[in-house]
Short mmCIF file of C-alpha atoms in Angstrom, two decimals:
data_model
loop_
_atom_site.label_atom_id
_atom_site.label_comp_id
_atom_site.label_asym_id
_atom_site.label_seq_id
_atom_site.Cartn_x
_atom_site.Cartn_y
_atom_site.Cartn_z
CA UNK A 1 -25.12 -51.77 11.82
CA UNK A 2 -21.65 -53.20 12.62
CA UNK A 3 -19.13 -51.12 10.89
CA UNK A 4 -15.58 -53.24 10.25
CA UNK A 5 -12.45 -51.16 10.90
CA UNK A 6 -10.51 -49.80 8.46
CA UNK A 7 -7.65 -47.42 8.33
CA UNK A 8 -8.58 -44.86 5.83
CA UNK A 9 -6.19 -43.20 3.34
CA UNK A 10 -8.27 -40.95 1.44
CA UNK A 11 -7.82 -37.39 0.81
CA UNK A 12 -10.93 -35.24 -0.67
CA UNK A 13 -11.78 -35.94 -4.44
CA UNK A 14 -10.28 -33.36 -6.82
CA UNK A 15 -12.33 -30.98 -8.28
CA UNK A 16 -13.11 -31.18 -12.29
CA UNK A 17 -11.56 -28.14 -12.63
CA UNK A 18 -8.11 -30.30 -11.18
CA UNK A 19 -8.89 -33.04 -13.09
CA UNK A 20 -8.88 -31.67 -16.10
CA UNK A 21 -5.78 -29.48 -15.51
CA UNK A 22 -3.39 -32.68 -14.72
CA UNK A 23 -4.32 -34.69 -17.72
CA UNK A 24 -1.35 -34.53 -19.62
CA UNK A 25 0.08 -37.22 -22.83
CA UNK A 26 -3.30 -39.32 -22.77
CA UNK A 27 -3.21 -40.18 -18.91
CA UNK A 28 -6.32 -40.56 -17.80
CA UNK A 29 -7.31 -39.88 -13.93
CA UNK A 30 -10.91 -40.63 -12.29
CA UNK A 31 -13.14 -38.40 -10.35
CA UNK A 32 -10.83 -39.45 -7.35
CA UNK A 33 -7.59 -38.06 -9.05
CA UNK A 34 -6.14 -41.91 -9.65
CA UNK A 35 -4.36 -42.56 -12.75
CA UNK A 36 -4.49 -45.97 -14.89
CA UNK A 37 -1.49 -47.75 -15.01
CA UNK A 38 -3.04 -51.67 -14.42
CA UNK A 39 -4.78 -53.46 -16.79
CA UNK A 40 -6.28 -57.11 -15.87
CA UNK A 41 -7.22 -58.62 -18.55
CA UNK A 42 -9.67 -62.32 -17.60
CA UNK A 43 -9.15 -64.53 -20.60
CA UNK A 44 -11.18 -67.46 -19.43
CA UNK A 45 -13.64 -68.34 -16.59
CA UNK A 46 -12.97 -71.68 -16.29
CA UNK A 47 -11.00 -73.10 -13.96
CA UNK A 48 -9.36 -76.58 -13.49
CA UNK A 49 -9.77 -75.73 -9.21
CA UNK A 50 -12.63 -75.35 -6.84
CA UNK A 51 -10.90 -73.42 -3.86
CA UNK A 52 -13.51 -72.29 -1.33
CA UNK A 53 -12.96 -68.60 -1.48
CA UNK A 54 -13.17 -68.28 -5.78
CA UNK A 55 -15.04 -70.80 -7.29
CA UNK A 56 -16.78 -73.24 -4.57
CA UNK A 57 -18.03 -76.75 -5.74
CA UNK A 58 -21.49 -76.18 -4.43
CA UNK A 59 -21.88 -73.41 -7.05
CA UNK A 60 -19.49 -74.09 -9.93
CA UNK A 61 -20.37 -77.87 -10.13
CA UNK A 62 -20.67 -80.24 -13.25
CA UNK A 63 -23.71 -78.18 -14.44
CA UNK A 64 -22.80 -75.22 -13.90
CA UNK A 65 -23.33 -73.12 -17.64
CA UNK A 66 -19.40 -71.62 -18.24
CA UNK A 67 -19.76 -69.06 -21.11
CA UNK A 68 -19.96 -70.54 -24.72
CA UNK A 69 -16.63 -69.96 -26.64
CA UNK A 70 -18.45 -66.91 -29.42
CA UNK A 71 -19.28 -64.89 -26.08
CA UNK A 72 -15.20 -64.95 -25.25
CA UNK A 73 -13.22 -61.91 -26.71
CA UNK A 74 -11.08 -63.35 -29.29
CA UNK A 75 -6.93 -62.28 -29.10
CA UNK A 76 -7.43 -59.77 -31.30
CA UNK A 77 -10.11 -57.93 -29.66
CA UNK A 78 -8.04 -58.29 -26.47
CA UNK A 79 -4.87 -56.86 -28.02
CA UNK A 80 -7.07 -53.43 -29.47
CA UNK A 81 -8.25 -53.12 -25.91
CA UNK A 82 -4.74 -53.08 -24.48
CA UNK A 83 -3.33 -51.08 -27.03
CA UNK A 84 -5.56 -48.24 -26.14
CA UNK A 85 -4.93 -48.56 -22.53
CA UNK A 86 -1.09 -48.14 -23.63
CA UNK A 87 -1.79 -45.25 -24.68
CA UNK A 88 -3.58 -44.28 -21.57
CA UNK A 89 -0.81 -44.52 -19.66
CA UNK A 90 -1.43 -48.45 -18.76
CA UNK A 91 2.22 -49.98 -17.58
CA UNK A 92 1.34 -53.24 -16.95
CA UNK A 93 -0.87 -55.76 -18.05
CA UNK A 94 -1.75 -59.23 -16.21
CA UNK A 95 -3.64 -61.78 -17.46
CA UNK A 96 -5.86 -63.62 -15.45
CA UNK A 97 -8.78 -66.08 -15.57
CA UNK A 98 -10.25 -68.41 -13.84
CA UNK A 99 -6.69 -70.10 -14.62
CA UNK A 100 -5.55 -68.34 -17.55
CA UNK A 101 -3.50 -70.92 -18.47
CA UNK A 102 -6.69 -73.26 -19.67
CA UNK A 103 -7.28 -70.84 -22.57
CA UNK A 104 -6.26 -72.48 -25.53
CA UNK A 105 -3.05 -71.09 -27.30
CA UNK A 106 -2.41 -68.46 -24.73
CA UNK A 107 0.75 -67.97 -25.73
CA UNK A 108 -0.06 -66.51 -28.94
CA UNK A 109 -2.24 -63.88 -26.63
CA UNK A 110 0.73 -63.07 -25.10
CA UNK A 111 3.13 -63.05 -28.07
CA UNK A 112 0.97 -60.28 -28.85
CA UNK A 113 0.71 -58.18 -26.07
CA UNK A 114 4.22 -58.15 -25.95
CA UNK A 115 4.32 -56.65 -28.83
CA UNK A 116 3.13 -53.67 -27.13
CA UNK A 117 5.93 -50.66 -26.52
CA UNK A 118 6.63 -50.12 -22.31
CA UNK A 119 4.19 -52.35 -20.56
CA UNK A 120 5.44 -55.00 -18.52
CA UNK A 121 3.03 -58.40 -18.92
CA UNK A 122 2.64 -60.70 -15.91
CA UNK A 123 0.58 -63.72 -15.05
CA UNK A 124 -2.00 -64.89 -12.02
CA UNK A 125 -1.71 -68.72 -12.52
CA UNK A 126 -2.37 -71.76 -9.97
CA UNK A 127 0.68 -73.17 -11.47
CA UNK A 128 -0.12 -76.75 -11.98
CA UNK A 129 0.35 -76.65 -15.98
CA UNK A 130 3.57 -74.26 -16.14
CA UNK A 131 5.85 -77.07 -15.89
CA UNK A 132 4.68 -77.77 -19.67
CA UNK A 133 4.20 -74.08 -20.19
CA UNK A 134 6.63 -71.92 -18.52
CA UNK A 135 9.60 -71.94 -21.17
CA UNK A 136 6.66 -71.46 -24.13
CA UNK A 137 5.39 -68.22 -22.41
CA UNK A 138 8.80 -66.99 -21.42
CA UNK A 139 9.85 -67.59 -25.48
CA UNK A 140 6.39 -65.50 -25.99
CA UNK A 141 7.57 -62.88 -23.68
CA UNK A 142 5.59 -63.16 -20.54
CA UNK A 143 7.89 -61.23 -18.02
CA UNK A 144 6.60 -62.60 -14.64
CA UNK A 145 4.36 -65.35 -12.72
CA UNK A 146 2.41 -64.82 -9.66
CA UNK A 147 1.50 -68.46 -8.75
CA UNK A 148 -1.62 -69.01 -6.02
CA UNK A 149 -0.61 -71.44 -3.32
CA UNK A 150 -3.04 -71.88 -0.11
CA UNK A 151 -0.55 -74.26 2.44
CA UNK A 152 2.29 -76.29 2.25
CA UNK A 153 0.82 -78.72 4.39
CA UNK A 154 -0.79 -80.87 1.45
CA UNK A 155 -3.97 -82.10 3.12
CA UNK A 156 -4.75 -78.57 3.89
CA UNK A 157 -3.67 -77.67 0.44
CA UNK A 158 -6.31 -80.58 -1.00
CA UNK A 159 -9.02 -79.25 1.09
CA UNK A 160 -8.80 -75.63 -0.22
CA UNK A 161 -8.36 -76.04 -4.12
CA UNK A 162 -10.87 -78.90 -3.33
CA UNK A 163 -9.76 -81.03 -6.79
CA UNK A 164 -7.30 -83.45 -5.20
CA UNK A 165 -4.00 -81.42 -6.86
CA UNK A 166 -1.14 -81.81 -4.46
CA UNK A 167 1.42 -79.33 -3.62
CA UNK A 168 4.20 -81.15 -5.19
CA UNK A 169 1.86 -79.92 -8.18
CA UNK A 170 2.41 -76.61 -7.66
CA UNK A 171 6.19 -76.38 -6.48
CA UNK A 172 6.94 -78.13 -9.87
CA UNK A 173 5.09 -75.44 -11.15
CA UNK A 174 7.10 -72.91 -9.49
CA UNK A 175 10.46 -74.34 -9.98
CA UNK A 176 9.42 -74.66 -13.88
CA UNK A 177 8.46 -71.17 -13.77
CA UNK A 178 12.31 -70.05 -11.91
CA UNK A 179 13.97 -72.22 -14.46
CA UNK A 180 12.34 -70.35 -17.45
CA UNK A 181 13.49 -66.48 -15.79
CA UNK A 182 9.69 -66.00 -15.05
CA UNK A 183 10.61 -63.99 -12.33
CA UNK A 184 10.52 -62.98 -9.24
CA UNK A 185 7.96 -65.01 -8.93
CA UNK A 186 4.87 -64.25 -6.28
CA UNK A 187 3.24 -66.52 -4.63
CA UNK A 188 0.12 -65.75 -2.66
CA UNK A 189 -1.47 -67.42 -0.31
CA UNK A 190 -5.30 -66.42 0.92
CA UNK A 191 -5.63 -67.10 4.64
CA UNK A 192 -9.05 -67.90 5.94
CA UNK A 193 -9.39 -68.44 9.64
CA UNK A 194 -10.00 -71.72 10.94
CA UNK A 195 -9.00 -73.43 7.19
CA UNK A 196 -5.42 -72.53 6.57
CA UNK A 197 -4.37 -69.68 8.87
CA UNK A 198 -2.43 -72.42 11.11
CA UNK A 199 0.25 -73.17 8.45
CA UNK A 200 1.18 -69.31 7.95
CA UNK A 201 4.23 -69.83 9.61
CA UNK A 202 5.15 -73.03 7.87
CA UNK A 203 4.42 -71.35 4.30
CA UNK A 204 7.25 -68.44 5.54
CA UNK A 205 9.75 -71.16 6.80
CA UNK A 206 9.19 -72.84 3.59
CA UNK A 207 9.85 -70.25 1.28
CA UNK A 208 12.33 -68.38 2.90
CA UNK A 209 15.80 -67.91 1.20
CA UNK A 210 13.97 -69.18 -2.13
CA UNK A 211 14.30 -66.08 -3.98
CA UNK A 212 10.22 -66.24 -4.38
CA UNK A 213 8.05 -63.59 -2.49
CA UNK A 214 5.44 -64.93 -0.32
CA UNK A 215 2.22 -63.01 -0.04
CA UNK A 216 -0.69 -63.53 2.67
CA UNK A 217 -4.23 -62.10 1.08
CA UNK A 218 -6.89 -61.25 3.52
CA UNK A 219 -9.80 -63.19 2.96
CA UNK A 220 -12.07 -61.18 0.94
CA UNK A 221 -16.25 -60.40 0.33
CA UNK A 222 -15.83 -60.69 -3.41
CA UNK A 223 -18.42 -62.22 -5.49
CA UNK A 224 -21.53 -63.87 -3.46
CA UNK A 225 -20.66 -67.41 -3.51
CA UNK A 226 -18.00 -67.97 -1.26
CA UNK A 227 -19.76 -67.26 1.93
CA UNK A 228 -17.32 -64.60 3.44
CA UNK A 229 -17.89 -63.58 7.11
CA UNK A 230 -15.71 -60.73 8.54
CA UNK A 231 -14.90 -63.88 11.37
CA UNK A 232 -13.08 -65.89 8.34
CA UNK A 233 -10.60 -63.13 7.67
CA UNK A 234 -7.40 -63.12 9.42
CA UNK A 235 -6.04 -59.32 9.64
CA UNK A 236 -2.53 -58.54 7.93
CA UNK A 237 -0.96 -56.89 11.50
CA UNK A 238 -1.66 -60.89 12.74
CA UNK A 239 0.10 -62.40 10.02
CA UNK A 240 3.08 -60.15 10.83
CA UNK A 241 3.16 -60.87 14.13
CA UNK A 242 2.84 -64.50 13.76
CA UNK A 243 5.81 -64.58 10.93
CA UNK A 244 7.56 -62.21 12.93
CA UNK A 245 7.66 -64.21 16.52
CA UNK A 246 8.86 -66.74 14.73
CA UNK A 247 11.69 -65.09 11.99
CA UNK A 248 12.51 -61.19 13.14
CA UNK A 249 10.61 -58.92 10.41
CA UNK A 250 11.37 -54.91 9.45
CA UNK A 251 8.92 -53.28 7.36
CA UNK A 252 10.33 -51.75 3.92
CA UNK A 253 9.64 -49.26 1.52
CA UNK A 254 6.59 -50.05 -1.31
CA UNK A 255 8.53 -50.25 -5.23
CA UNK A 256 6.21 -48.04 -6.15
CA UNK A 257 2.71 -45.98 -5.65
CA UNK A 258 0.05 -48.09 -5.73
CA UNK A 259 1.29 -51.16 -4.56
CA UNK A 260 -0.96 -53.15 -3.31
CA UNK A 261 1.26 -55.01 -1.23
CA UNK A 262 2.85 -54.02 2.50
CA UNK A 263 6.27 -55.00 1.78
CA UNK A 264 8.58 -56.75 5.22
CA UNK A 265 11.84 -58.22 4.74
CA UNK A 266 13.19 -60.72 6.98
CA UNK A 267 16.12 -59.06 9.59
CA UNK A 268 18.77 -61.72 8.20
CA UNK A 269 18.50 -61.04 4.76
CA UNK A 270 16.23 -64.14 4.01
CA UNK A 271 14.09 -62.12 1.85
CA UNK A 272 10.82 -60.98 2.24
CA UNK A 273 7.17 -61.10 2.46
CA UNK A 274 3.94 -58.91 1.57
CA UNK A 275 0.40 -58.67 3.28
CA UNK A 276 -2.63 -57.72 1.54
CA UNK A 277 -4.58 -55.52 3.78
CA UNK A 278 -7.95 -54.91 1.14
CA UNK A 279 -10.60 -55.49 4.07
CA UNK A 280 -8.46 -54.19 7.22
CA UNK A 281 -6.22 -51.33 5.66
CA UNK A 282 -7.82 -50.15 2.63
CA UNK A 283 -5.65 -48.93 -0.08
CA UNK A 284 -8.51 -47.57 -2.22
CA UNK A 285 -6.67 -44.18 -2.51
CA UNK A 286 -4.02 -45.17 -4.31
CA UNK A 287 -5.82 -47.97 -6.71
CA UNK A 288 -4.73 -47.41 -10.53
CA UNK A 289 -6.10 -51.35 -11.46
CA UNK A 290 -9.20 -51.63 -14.39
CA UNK A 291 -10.18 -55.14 -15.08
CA UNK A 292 -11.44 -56.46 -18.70
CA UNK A 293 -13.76 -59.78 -18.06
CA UNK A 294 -13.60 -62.98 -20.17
CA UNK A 295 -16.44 -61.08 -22.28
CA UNK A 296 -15.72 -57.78 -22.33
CA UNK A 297 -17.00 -55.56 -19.91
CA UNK A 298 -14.44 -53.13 -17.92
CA UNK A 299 -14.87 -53.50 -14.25
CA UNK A 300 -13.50 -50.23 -12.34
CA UNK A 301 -13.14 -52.39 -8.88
CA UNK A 302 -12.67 -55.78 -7.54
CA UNK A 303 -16.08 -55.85 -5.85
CA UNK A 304 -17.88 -54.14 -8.84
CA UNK A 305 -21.46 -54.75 -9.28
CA UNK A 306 -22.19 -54.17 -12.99
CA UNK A 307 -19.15 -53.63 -15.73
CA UNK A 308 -18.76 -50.96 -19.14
CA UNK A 309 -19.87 -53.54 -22.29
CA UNK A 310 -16.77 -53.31 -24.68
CA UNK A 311 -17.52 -56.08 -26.76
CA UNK A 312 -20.75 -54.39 -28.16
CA UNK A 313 -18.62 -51.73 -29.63
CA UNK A 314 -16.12 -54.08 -30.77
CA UNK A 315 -18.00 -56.28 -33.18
CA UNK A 316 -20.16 -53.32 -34.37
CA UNK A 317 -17.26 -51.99 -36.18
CA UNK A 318 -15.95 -49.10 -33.71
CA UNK A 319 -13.06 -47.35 -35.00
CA UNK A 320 -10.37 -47.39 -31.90
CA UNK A 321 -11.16 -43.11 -31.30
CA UNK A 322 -14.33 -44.81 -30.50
CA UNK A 323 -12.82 -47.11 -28.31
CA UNK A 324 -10.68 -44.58 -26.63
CA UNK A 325 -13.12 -42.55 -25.90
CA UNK A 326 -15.30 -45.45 -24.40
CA UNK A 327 -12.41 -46.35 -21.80
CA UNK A 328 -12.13 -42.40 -21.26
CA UNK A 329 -15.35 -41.77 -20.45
CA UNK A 330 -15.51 -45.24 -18.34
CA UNK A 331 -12.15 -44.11 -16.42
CA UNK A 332 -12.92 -40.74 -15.81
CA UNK A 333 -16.35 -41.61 -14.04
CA UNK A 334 -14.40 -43.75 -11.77
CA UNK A 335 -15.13 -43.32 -7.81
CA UNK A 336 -15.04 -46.59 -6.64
CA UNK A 337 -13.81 -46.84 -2.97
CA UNK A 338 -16.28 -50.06 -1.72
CA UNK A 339 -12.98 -51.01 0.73
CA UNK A 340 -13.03 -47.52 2.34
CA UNK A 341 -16.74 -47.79 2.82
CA UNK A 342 -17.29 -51.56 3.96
CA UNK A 343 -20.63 -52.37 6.35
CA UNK A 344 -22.01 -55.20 7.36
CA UNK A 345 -24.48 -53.82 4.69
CA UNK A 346 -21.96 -53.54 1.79
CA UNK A 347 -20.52 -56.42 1.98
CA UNK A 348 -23.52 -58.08 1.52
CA UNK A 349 -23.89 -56.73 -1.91
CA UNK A 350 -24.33 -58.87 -4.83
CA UNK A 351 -20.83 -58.33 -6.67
CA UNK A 352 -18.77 -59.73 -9.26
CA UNK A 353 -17.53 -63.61 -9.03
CA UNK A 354 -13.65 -63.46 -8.88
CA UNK A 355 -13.21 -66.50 -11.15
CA UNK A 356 -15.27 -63.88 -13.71
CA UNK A 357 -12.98 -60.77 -13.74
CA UNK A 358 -9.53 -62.28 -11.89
CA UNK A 359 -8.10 -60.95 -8.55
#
């Protein structure tokens, strides 16, 4: 069985006895001793794209059966949710899709959940509608964008989101999204070998000295559809030293626990970039992300293979101590670690779509 390195983080689990000792003010910790503090909440999965590692056209073509618009949870639902994981000790909330921007009257989502005392709300978006949208979510109170952007180079760029958008698209997007104080704004690009790994370098030179923070995304096994093979995924320490040969890097300090991203700046002061490692350098150990799907079911990972139904309770009339004892109970269960233990066998597991639960 071919085993694919990993560097390992991971101290022992805490015992119950622990557990139950550090839960203090509603803050909930899993059998791993994580705490919650991210919330991704899908609120669509449609998307207006077909990029080869989400949603490929050979799968999610004309036919394909998107869910009808009774099985979606409606704002309100959403908002009960999130106020519960506020008082959980959630501190930010993103909302994703598919492209969350498709959902009708989003911004009324969001005028909502900013309603919501101490949680910061951000946004996964490909971009191409925020020049129409980005002043209307900022007005909502939508804090921050992270916009998805595969090369500069736009044939590349066409290839990947494989629905003939041009870049200019999505640096309109970005520029709308500057111009409205949506930031800093992230953008993240997934690099898959032998696709778009060649314009790395051009997609640092490009953004550096914007003020935006560029972000390369292994290549990752989630969902079944998008073919991964460990040969596809360009390792972070690469993308370093490509960037770096190039523009003189020095790593930097994470903003805080649980970042996902490694953090480098650039040694002139042009900014800085972020790799993320999930298939090379696991960060399991430090994951405090839950992720609500289109429907309603929490996922406690990424590369989940089944989700916690929420919307059941929901529209049979549960009280929100019902509710809060549902995400408890779902939380506190919580051992995930699938990057920690990847195999060649693993990552052949059936798991979650992306485009169904966000990245």
């Amino acid at each position: 069985m071919k085993i694919i390195p990993i560097q390992s983080s991971f101290s022992n689990p805490l015992p119950e006895s622990v557990l139950d000792e550090t839960q203090t003010a509603g803050e909930l910790r899993d059998r791993l001793g994580r705490a919650v503090h991210d919330l991704r909440i899908s609120v669509t999965d449609r998307c207006n794209f077909r990029c080869v590692y989400c949603m490929p056209r050979s799968v999610f073509g004309s036919d394909y059966a998107f869910l009808p618009r009774n099985e979606l949870l409606s704002f309100e639902e959403i908002v009960r949710v999130a106020r519960r994981f506020a008082e959980r000790g959630v501190r930010k909330i993103r909302i994703t899709g598919g492209e969350p921007l498709l959902r009708k009257h989003v911004e009324n989502l969001i005028e909502q959940l900013a309603q919501i005392p101490g949680v910061e709300l951000t946004l996964t978006t490909n971009g191409v509608l925020l020049p129409k949208m980005a002043r209307t979510l900022k007005d909502a109170g939508l804090n921050r964008v992270t916009i998805s952007l595969d090369a500069i180079d736009d044939a590349t760029f066409r290839l990947m989101n494989d629905a003939d958008f041009p870049v200019a698209a999505v640096l309109e997007g970005i520029d709308a999204a500057k111009a409205a104080g949506l930031g800093p704004i992230k953008v993240n690009m997934v690099v898959k070998r032998g696709v778009n790994d060649q314009g790395v370098v051009d997609m640092a030179r490009h953004f550096r000295g914007s003020g935006h923070i560029l972000r390369f995304i292994e290549f990752m096994d989630v969902g079944s559809s998008n073919g991964w093979k460990m040969d596809s995924v360009v390792p972070s320490r690469e993308i370093i030293e490509r960037v770096g040969a190039i523009f003189p890097l020095e790593q930097i300090d994470p903003n805080y626990t649980g970042e996902v991203a490694e953090r480098w700046r650039y040694r002139d002061g042009a900014g800085e970039i972020g790799v993320i490692s999930s298939v090379t350098q696991a960060f399991c150990s430090t994951c405090s992300r839950i992720r609500l799907s289109t429907e309603g079911k929490l996922y406690t990972c990424l590369f989940a293979q089944s989700g916690h139904d929420l919307r059941g309770l929901l529209r049979a009339g549960a009280s929100d101590v019902d509710l809060d004892r549902a995400i408890a109970a779902v939380w506190k269960g919580r051992e995930d670690r699938y990057s920690e233990i990847r195999t060649a066998n693993t990552a052949g597991l059936r798991k979650i779509e992306m485009s169904y639960i966000g990245g």
